[in-house]
mmCIF file of C-alpha atoms in Angstrom:
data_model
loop_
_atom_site.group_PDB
_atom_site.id
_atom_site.type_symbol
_atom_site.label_atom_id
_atom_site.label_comp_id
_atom_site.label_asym_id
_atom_site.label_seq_id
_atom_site.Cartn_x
_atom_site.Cartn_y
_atom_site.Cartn_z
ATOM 1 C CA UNK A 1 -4.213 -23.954 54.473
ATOM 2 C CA UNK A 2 -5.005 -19.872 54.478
ATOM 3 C CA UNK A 3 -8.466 -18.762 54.550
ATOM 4 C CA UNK A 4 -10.156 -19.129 51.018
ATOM 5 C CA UNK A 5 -9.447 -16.444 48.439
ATOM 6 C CA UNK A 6 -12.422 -14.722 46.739
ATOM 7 C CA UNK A 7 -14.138 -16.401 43.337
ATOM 8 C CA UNK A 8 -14.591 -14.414 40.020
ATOM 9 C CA UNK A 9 -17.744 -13.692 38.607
ATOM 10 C CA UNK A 10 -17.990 -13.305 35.085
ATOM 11 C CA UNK A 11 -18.770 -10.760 33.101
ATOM 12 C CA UNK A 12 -18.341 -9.616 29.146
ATOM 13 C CA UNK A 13 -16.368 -6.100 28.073
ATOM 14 C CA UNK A 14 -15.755 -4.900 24.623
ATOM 15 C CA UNK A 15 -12.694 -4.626 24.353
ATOM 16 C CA UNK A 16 -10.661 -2.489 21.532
ATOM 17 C CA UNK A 17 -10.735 -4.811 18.636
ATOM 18 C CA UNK A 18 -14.499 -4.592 19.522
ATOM 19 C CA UNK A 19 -14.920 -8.426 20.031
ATOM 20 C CA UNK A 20 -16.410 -9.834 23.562
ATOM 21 C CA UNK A 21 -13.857 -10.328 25.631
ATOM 22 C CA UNK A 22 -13.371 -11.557 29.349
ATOM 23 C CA UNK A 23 -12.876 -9.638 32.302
ATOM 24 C CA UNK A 24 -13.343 -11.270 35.714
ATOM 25 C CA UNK A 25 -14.789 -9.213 38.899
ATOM 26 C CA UNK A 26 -14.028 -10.283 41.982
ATOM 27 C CA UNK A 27 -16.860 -11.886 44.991
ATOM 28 C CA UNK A 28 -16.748 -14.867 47.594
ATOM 29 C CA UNK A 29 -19.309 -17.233 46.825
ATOM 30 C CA UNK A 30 -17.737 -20.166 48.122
ATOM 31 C CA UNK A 31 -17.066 -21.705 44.811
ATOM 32 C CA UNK A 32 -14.389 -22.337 42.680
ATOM 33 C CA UNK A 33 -12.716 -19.684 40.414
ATOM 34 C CA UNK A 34 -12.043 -19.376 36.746
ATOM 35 C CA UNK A 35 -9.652 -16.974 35.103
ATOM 36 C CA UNK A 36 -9.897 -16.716 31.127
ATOM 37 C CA UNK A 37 -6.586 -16.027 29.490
ATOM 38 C CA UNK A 38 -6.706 -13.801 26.868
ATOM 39 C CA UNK A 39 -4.479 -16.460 24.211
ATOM 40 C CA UNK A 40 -7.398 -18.798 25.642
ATOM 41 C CA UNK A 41 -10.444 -16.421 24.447
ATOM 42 C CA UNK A 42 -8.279 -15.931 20.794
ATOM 43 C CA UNK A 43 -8.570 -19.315 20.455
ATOM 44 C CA UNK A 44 -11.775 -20.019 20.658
ATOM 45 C CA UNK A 45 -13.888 -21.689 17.222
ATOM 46 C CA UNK A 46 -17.574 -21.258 17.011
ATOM 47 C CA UNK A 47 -18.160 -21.707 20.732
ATOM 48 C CA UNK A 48 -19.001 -18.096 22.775
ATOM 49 C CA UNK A 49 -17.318 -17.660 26.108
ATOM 50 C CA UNK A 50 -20.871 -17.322 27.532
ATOM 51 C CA UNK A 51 -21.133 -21.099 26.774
ATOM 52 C CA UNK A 52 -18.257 -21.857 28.017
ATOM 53 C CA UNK A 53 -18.874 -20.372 31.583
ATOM 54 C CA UNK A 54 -22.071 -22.481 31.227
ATOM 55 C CA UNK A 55 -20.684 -25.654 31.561
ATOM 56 C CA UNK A 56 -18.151 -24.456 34.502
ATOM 57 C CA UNK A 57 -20.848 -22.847 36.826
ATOM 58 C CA UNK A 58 -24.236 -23.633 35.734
ATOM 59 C CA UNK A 59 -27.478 -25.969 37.584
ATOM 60 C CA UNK A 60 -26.625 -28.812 34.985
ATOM 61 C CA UNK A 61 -24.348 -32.173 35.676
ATOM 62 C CA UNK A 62 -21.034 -31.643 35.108
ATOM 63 C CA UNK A 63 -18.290 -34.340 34.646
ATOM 64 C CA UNK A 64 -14.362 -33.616 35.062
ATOM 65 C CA UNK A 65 -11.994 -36.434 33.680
ATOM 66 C CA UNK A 66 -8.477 -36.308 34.091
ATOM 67 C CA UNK A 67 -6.875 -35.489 30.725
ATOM 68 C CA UNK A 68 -3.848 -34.553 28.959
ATOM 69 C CA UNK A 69 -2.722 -31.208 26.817
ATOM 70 C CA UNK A 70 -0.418 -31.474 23.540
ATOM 71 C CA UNK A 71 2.636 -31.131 25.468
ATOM 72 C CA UNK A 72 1.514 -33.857 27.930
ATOM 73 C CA UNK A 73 1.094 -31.716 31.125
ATOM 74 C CA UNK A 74 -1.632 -32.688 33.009
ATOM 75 C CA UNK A 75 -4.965 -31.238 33.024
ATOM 76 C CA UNK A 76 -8.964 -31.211 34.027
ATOM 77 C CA UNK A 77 -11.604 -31.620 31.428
ATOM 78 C CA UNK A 78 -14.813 -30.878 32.563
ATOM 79 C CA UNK A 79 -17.515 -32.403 30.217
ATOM 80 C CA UNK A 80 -20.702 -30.573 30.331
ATOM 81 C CA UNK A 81 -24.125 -28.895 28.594
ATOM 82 C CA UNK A 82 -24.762 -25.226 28.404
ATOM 83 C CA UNK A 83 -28.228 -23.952 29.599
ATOM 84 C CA UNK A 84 -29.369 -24.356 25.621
ATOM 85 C CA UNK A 85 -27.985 -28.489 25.451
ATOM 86 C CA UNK A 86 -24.596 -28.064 23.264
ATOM 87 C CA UNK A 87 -22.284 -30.443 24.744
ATOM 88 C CA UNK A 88 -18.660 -29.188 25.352
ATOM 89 C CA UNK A 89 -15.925 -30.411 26.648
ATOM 90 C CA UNK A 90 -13.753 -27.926 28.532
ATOM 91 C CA UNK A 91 -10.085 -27.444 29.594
ATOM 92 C CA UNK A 92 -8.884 -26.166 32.679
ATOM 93 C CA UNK A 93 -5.680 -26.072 34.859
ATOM 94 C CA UNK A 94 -5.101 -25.584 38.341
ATOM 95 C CA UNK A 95 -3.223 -21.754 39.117
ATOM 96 C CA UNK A 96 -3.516 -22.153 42.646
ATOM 97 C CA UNK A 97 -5.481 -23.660 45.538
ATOM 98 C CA UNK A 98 -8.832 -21.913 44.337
ATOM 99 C CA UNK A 99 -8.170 -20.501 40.946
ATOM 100 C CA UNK A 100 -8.384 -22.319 37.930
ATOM 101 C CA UNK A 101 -7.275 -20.921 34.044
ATOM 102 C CA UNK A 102 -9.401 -22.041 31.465
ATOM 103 C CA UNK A 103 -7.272 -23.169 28.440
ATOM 104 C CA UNK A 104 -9.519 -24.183 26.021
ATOM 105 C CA UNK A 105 -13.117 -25.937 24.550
ATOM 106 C CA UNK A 106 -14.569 -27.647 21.885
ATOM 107 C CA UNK A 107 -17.838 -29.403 21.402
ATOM 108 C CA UNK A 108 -17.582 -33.078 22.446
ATOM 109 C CA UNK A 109 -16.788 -35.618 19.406
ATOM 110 C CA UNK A 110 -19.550 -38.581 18.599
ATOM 111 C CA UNK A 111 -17.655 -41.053 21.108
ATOM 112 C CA UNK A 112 -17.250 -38.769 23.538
ATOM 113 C CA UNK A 113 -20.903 -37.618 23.095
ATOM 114 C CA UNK A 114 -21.840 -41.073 23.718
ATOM 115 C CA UNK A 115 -20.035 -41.463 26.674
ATOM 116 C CA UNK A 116 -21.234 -38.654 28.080
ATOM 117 C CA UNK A 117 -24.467 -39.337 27.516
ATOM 118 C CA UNK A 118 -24.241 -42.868 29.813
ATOM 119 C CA UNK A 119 -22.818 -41.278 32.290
ATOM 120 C CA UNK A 120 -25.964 -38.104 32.495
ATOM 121 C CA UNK A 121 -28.787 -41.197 32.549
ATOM 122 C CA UNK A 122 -26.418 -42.596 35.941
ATOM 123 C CA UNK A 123 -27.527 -38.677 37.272
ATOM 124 C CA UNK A 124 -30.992 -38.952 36.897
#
């Protein structure tokens, strides 16, 4: 395995439809990377890409479970709060070795909510 490539930080642009949109900068922080299509950031309902990025790199628990996409491909959820509490639940799949594309988020349903919330009391 080659040395480790740079993360992304994040950061928000207007961009011409003059909507937020994503734009990642490049540093090394030793951490994982995310990379925000732009069909990804379309798609988004009632959940702000500031929230998202939240539950990928912020101080609070996060827990990624295995999951599937419409197709059937393979992918990482990563079940999480943003600094405010909202629960999400948020796609990702792997690009490369270091670099992950986030494909999509929602907030988590009541079973999943429950679940979720068992597993945060085994992290206190």
């Amino acid at each position: 395995m080659g040395p480790r490539p740079r993360s992304y930080a994040y950061r928000f642009v207007t961009s011409s439809r003059g909507a937020y949109d994503a734009r990642m900068t490049p540093y090394y922080d030793g951490s994982v990377g995310y990379d925000w299509p732009e069909w990804a950031l379309d798609r988004l309902r009632g959940i702000e890409p500031w929230e998202v990025m939240q539950v990928l790199t912020g101080k609070r628990p996060r827990w990624p479970r295995r999951g599937r996409d419409r197709t059937g491909a393979s992918i990482l959820t990563i079940w999480g709060r943003t600094n405010a509490g909202r629960p999400l639940k948020v796609a990702v799949y792997q690009a490369s070795a270091w670099q992950w594309h986030i494909a999509a988020a929602r907030d988590l349903n009541g079973a999943e909510l429950a679940e979720f919330e068992q597993w945060e009391e085994t992290r206190r």
